[in-house]
């Protein structure tokens, strides 16, 4: 495991310990629950850093910057926004569970996604293949802001960024970049990913009415197809094998969705599972438009 990863993990865990000590001085906070949240968060952070280190960061270099703002059809930036929003959401809900007041939980939790993803960006700064991207940090801040602003204004997430993945045929042509197996392709192959902005119908359009079901959302999605390179498609891969000339284009979707956090249940474990899975768009019928094939209907827009 690269030394830089160990250093960042150590610093993050040190910050968690300091934060725990500061929060524990507040009498309204359940210290046992807070310890559980911090330990769980620290372990999850360490595991994710180790996992990313093994998948992404094999060759390291001196720290440097890299402008990738227009690469991969902006899919990478949407991923940063969505991830920051959901890490902030889950962190804030965990802090509220400890007894922390809503405002502090929202701010501290919301900033967690920004801090976590910025530490990941530091890894990129040492990578030979990438670099520290200011655009990524801006996207991280937008995701954190998307969560924090909605909680402070409406005390709920009316608009939720979601993600879905369906395996694409392009990874086989450039496995060194798009992944050689499922454990890599779902993360690396942007052709298979779709990012959605899912709006709760009841909250947005019928906020003071009794519209049901309250869990029903409408989502608009964006994806790409035909990308075997960030800014252009290469003629051959790392092994010297030729890559077919694919047309690069964007895909736009609209489909119903489900806000899993609004499904009524008395089971606390199930409620936790639904809150975690709310990052994923529920497969439902939908429409797609792209410049190559025009308007298409899908039984499952995912």
Short mmCIF file of C-alpha atoms in Angstrom, two decimals:
data_model
loop_
_atom_site.label_atom_id
_atom_site.label_comp_id
_atom_site.label_asym_id
_atom_site.label_seq_id
_atom_site.Cartn_x
_atom_site.Cartn_y
_atom_site.Cartn_z
CA UNK A 1 0.00 0.00 0.00
CA UNK A 2 1.54 3.39 -1.00
CA UNK A 3 2.93 5.44 1.86
CA UNK A 4 0.87 8.50 0.88
CA UNK A 5 -2.34 6.49 1.40
CA UNK A 6 -1.25 5.44 4.87
CA UNK A 7 -0.46 9.05 5.75
CA UNK A 8 -3.86 10.33 4.60
CA UNK A 9 -5.70 7.53 6.41
CA UNK A 10 -3.75 8.28 9.60
CA UNK A 11 -4.51 12.01 9.40
CA UNK A 12 -8.19 11.37 8.75
CA UNK A 13 -8.47 9.00 11.71
CA UNK A 14 -6.64 11.53 13.89
CA UNK A 15 -9.18 14.19 12.88
CA UNK A 16 -12.01 11.77 13.76
CA UNK A 17 -10.55 11.18 17.22
CA UNK A 18 -10.19 14.91 17.86
CA UNK A 19 -13.74 15.52 16.63
CA UNK A 20 -15.07 12.77 18.89
CA UNK A 21 -13.43 14.38 21.92
CA UNK A 22 -14.92 17.78 21.10
CA UNK A 23 -18.42 16.42 20.52
CA UNK A 24 -18.32 14.26 23.64
CA UNK A 25 -18.07 17.40 25.79
CA UNK A 26 -21.67 18.21 24.86
CA UNK A 27 -24.08 16.72 27.42
CA UNK A 28 -26.95 16.18 24.97
CA UNK A 29 -24.93 13.78 22.82
CA UNK A 30 -24.98 10.05 23.49
CA UNK A 31 -21.28 9.29 23.76
CA UNK A 32 -21.64 5.56 23.10
CA UNK A 33 -23.54 6.23 19.88
CA UNK A 34 -21.04 8.89 18.88
CA UNK A 35 -18.14 6.48 19.44
CA UNK A 36 -19.94 3.87 17.33
CA UNK A 37 -20.46 6.40 14.52
CA UNK A 38 -16.84 7.55 14.55
CA UNK A 39 -15.38 4.04 14.70
CA UNK A 40 -17.66 2.83 11.90
CA UNK A 41 -16.84 5.90 9.83
CA UNK A 42 -13.13 5.46 10.42
CA UNK A 43 -13.19 1.81 9.40
CA UNK A 44 -15.27 2.56 6.31
CA UNK A 45 -12.89 5.37 5.35
CA UNK A 46 -9.81 3.18 5.83
CA UNK A 47 -11.33 0.32 3.84
CA UNK A 48 -12.31 2.61 0.98
CA UNK A 49 -8.85 4.18 0.86
CA UNK A 50 -7.17 0.78 0.81
CA UNK A 51 -9.58 -0.39 -1.89
CA UNK A 52 -8.98 2.66 -4.05
CA UNK A 53 -5.25 2.32 -3.51
CA UNK A 54 -5.29 -1.22 -4.88
CA UNK A 55 -7.49 -0.37 -7.89
CA UNK A 56 -6.39 3.11 -8.95
CA UNK A 57 -3.04 4.06 -7.48
CA UNK A 58 -0.37 1.57 -8.49
CA UNK A 59 2.14 4.04 -9.97
CA UNK A 60 2.85 7.21 -8.00
CA UNK A 61 4.66 10.40 -8.98
CA UNK A 62 5.40 13.84 -7.53
CA UNK A 63 2.33 15.88 -6.61
CA UNK A 64 0.96 17.74 -9.64
CA UNK A 65 -2.25 19.32 -10.99
CA UNK A 66 -4.36 18.07 -13.88
CA UNK A 67 -7.23 19.69 -15.80
CA UNK A 68 -9.82 17.03 -16.63
CA UNK A 69 -12.89 19.25 -16.63
CA UNK A 70 -14.09 18.25 -20.11
CA UNK A 71 -13.12 14.58 -19.93
CA UNK A 72 -15.59 11.68 -20.13
CA UNK A 73 -18.49 13.94 -21.04
CA UNK A 74 -18.54 15.45 -17.51
CA UNK A 75 -19.59 12.11 -16.01
CA UNK A 76 -16.74 12.24 -13.51
CA UNK A 77 -17.94 15.62 -12.18
CA UNK A 78 -21.51 14.35 -11.77
CA UNK A 79 -20.11 11.42 -9.83
CA UNK A 80 -18.32 13.76 -7.43
CA UNK A 81 -21.48 15.82 -6.87
CA UNK A 82 -23.63 12.73 -6.22
CA UNK A 83 -21.12 11.08 -3.91
CA UNK A 84 -20.58 14.23 -1.85
CA UNK A 85 -24.33 14.69 -1.39
CA UNK A 86 -24.91 11.13 -0.21
CA UNK A 87 -21.90 10.92 2.08
CA UNK A 88 -23.09 14.16 3.67
CA UNK A 89 -26.64 12.81 3.97
CA UNK A 90 -25.63 9.55 5.64
CA UNK A 91 -23.10 11.29 7.92
CA UNK A 92 -25.66 13.88 9.06
CA UNK A 93 -28.28 11.20 9.76
CA UNK A 94 -25.71 9.28 11.81
CA UNK A 95 -24.85 12.40 13.83
CA UNK A 96 -28.53 13.14 14.48
CA UNK A 97 -28.82 9.59 15.84
CA UNK A 98 -26.20 10.48 18.46
CA UNK A 99 -28.40 13.31 19.74
CA UNK A 100 -26.63 16.16 17.97
CA UNK A 101 -28.89 19.08 17.08
CA UNK A 102 -30.06 19.34 13.48
CA UNK A 103 -28.04 22.39 12.42
CA UNK A 104 -24.70 21.09 13.64
CA UNK A 105 -25.40 17.59 12.29
CA UNK A 106 -26.19 19.04 8.86
CA UNK A 107 -23.04 21.18 8.73
CA UNK A 108 -20.64 18.60 10.17
CA UNK A 109 -22.19 15.74 8.23
CA UNK A 110 -22.48 17.71 5.02
CA UNK A 111 -18.81 18.65 5.10
CA UNK A 112 -17.78 15.01 5.56
CA UNK A 113 -18.31 14.27 1.87
CA UNK A 114 -16.20 17.25 0.88
CA UNK A 115 -13.36 16.24 3.21
CA UNK A 116 -13.44 12.58 2.17
CA UNK A 117 -13.46 13.26 -1.58
CA UNK A 118 -10.81 15.96 -1.30
CA UNK A 119 -8.51 13.41 0.37
CA UNK A 120 -9.18 11.10 -2.57
CA UNK A 121 -8.25 14.00 -4.84
CA UNK A 122 -4.91 14.17 -3.02
CA UNK A 123 -4.29 10.60 -4.19
CA UNK A 124 -4.91 11.72 -7.77
CA UNK A 125 -2.32 14.45 -7.25
CA UNK A 126 0.36 11.78 -6.76
CA UNK A 127 -0.83 9.53 -9.59
CA UNK A 128 1.17 9.34 -12.82
CA UNK A 129 -2.00 8.90 -14.87
CA UNK A 130 -3.99 11.73 -13.27
CA UNK A 131 -3.39 14.74 -11.03
CA UNK A 132 -5.06 17.02 -8.52
CA UNK A 133 -8.18 18.40 -10.23
CA UNK A 134 -9.55 21.74 -9.07
CA UNK A 135 -12.72 20.93 -11.04
CA UNK A 136 -13.24 17.81 -8.94
CA UNK A 137 -12.92 19.80 -5.71
CA UNK A 138 -15.49 22.31 -7.02
CA UNK A 139 -17.84 19.40 -7.83
CA UNK A 140 -17.29 18.02 -4.31
CA UNK A 141 -18.26 21.39 -2.87
CA UNK A 142 -21.38 21.54 -5.08
CA UNK A 143 -22.47 18.12 -3.82
CA UNK A 144 -21.95 19.12 -0.19
CA UNK A 145 -23.79 22.38 -0.85
CA UNK A 146 -26.67 20.52 -2.51
CA UNK A 147 -27.20 18.51 0.66
CA UNK A 148 -26.63 21.29 3.21
CA UNK A 149 -28.75 23.93 1.46
CA UNK A 150 -31.80 21.65 1.11
CA UNK A 151 -31.61 20.54 4.74
CA UNK A 152 -31.37 24.11 6.01
CA UNK A 153 -34.13 25.40 3.69
CA UNK A 154 -36.64 22.53 3.69
CA UNK A 155 -35.39 19.97 6.26
CA UNK A 156 -35.41 17.30 3.55
CA UNK A 157 -33.75 16.35 0.27
CA UNK A 158 -36.31 17.28 -2.39
CA UNK A 159 -33.71 16.74 -5.13
CA UNK A 160 -31.47 13.69 -4.87
CA UNK A 161 -28.57 12.75 -7.13
CA UNK A 162 -28.70 9.03 -7.97
CA UNK A 163 -26.56 6.51 -9.83
CA UNK A 164 -27.17 3.40 -11.89
CA UNK A 165 -24.94 1.00 -13.81
CA UNK A 166 -25.40 -1.44 -16.68
CA UNK A 167 -22.35 -3.18 -18.13
CA UNK A 168 -21.24 -1.70 -21.46
CA UNK A 169 -19.34 -3.50 -24.27
CA UNK A 170 -16.43 -1.04 -24.27
CA UNK A 171 -14.31 -2.23 -21.34
CA UNK A 172 -13.14 -5.28 -23.35
CA UNK A 173 -11.39 -2.97 -25.82
CA UNK A 174 -9.47 -1.00 -23.20
CA UNK A 175 -9.42 -3.02 -19.96
CA UNK A 176 -6.38 -1.20 -18.57
CA UNK A 177 -8.48 1.97 -18.34
CA UNK A 178 -12.13 0.84 -18.20
CA UNK A 179 -11.59 -2.26 -16.06
CA UNK A 180 -10.96 -5.95 -16.66
CA UNK A 181 -13.71 -7.37 -14.40
CA UNK A 182 -16.94 -6.27 -12.74
CA UNK A 183 -15.20 -5.14 -9.54
CA UNK A 184 -13.39 -2.54 -11.67
CA UNK A 185 -15.78 -1.73 -14.53
CA UNK A 186 -18.66 -0.48 -12.35
CA UNK A 187 -16.27 2.18 -11.05
CA UNK A 188 -14.12 2.89 -14.10
CA UNK A 189 -16.36 2.47 -17.16
CA UNK A 190 -18.41 5.66 -17.45
CA UNK A 191 -20.24 4.22 -20.49
CA UNK A 192 -22.19 1.94 -18.17
CA UNK A 193 -23.06 4.61 -15.62
CA UNK A 194 -26.02 6.98 -15.55
CA UNK A 195 -26.43 9.89 -13.14
CA UNK A 196 -29.92 11.04 -12.23
CA UNK A 197 -31.47 14.07 -10.57
CA UNK A 198 -34.49 12.60 -8.80
CA UNK A 199 -37.20 14.97 -7.53
CA UNK A 200 -39.87 13.95 -5.04
CA UNK A 201 -43.26 14.75 -6.60
CA UNK A 202 -45.06 15.33 -3.31
CA UNK A 203 -42.37 17.63 -1.88
CA UNK A 204 -41.76 19.69 -5.04
CA UNK A 205 -45.25 20.00 -6.51
CA UNK A 206 -47.70 19.20 -3.70
CA UNK A 207 -45.80 20.21 -0.59
CA UNK A 208 -48.88 21.26 1.39
CA UNK A 209 -51.23 18.64 -0.07
CA UNK A 210 -51.84 14.97 0.58
CA UNK A 211 -50.47 13.61 -2.70
CA UNK A 212 -49.75 9.90 -2.48
CA UNK A 213 -47.65 7.86 -2.73
CA UNK A 214 -45.19 10.20 -1.03
CA UNK A 215 -42.26 8.05 -2.13
CA UNK A 216 -42.88 8.63 -5.86
CA UNK A 217 -40.18 10.61 -7.68
CA UNK A 218 -39.54 11.75 -11.24
CA UNK A 219 -35.93 11.52 -12.41
CA UNK A 220 -33.95 12.94 -15.33
CA UNK A 221 -30.75 11.12 -16.23
CA UNK A 222 -27.55 11.65 -18.19
CA UNK A 223 -25.04 9.15 -19.57
CA UNK A 224 -22.49 8.65 -22.33
CA UNK A 225 -21.79 5.96 -24.92
CA UNK A 226 -18.88 5.05 -27.17
CA UNK A 227 -16.14 6.52 -24.96
CA UNK A 228 -12.88 4.54 -24.85
CA UNK A 229 -10.86 7.62 -23.89
CA UNK A 230 -11.46 10.76 -21.85
CA UNK A 231 -11.20 13.37 -24.62
CA UNK A 232 -10.83 11.20 -27.70
CA UNK A 233 -10.92 7.52 -28.61
CA UNK A 234 -7.47 6.01 -29.24
CA UNK A 235 -6.77 3.76 -32.21
CA UNK A 236 -5.33 0.98 -30.05
CA UNK A 237 -5.09 -0.05 -26.41
CA UNK A 238 -2.05 -0.50 -24.18
CA UNK A 239 -1.42 -3.99 -25.55
CA UNK A 240 -1.31 -2.67 -29.10
CA UNK A 241 -4.65 -4.17 -30.05
CA UNK A 242 -6.81 -2.09 -32.43
CA UNK A 243 -9.97 -0.43 -31.05
CA UNK A 244 -13.00 -0.01 -33.35
CA UNK A 245 -14.02 3.54 -34.22
CA UNK A 246 -17.03 4.11 -31.94
CA UNK A 247 -19.31 7.13 -32.18
CA UNK A 248 -19.19 9.18 -28.98
CA UNK A 249 -22.51 10.65 -27.86
CA UNK A 250 -24.56 11.66 -24.83
CA UNK A 251 -27.77 10.03 -23.58
CA UNK A 252 -30.67 11.76 -21.84
CA UNK A 253 -33.38 9.98 -19.82
CA UNK A 254 -36.62 10.59 -17.97
CA UNK A 255 -38.18 7.95 -15.74
CA UNK A 256 -40.19 7.50 -12.54
CA UNK A 257 -38.17 6.72 -9.43
CA UNK A 258 -38.64 5.88 -5.75
CA UNK A 259 -37.38 7.83 -2.75
CA UNK A 260 -36.58 4.83 -0.56
CA UNK A 261 -36.28 7.02 2.56
CA UNK A 262 -40.01 7.82 2.33
CA UNK A 263 -41.22 4.21 2.28
CA UNK A 264 -43.01 3.66 5.61
CA UNK A 265 -41.59 0.86 7.75
CA UNK A 266 -41.40 0.04 11.46
CA UNK A 267 -38.24 -2.01 11.02
CA UNK A 268 -35.19 0.03 12.04
CA UNK A 269 -32.70 -2.26 10.22
CA UNK A 270 -34.77 -2.07 7.03
CA UNK A 271 -34.99 1.70 7.38
CA UNK A 272 -31.20 1.91 7.56
CA UNK A 273 -30.86 -0.29 4.47
CA UNK A 274 -33.34 1.84 2.52
CA UNK A 275 -31.49 5.03 3.47
CA UNK A 276 -28.18 3.59 2.27
CA UNK A 277 -29.63 2.21 -0.99
CA UNK A 278 -31.28 5.53 -1.86
CA UNK A 279 -28.10 6.35 -3.80
CA UNK A 280 -29.24 3.91 -6.52
CA UNK A 281 -31.96 4.74 -9.04
CA UNK A 282 -34.79 2.17 -9.00
CA UNK A 283 -35.19 0.41 -12.40
CA UNK A 284 -38.52 1.56 -13.87
CA UNK A 285 -39.85 2.25 -17.41
CA UNK A 286 -38.48 5.37 -19.05
CA UNK A 287 -37.58 7.28 -22.21
CA UNK A 288 -34.12 7.87 -23.65
CA UNK A 289 -33.01 10.38 -26.27
CA UNK A 290 -29.63 10.35 -27.96
CA UNK A 291 -28.43 11.87 -31.26
CA UNK A 292 -27.58 8.47 -32.75
CA UNK A 293 -30.82 6.53 -32.21
CA UNK A 294 -33.30 9.30 -31.40
CA UNK A 295 -36.11 8.63 -28.93
CA UNK A 296 -36.26 5.15 -27.37
CA UNK A 297 -38.46 3.44 -24.77
CA UNK A 298 -36.97 1.21 -22.08
CA UNK A 299 -38.92 -1.17 -19.89
CA UNK A 300 -36.26 -0.60 -17.26
CA UNK A 301 -34.41 2.72 -17.40
CA UNK A 302 -31.29 1.99 -15.40
#
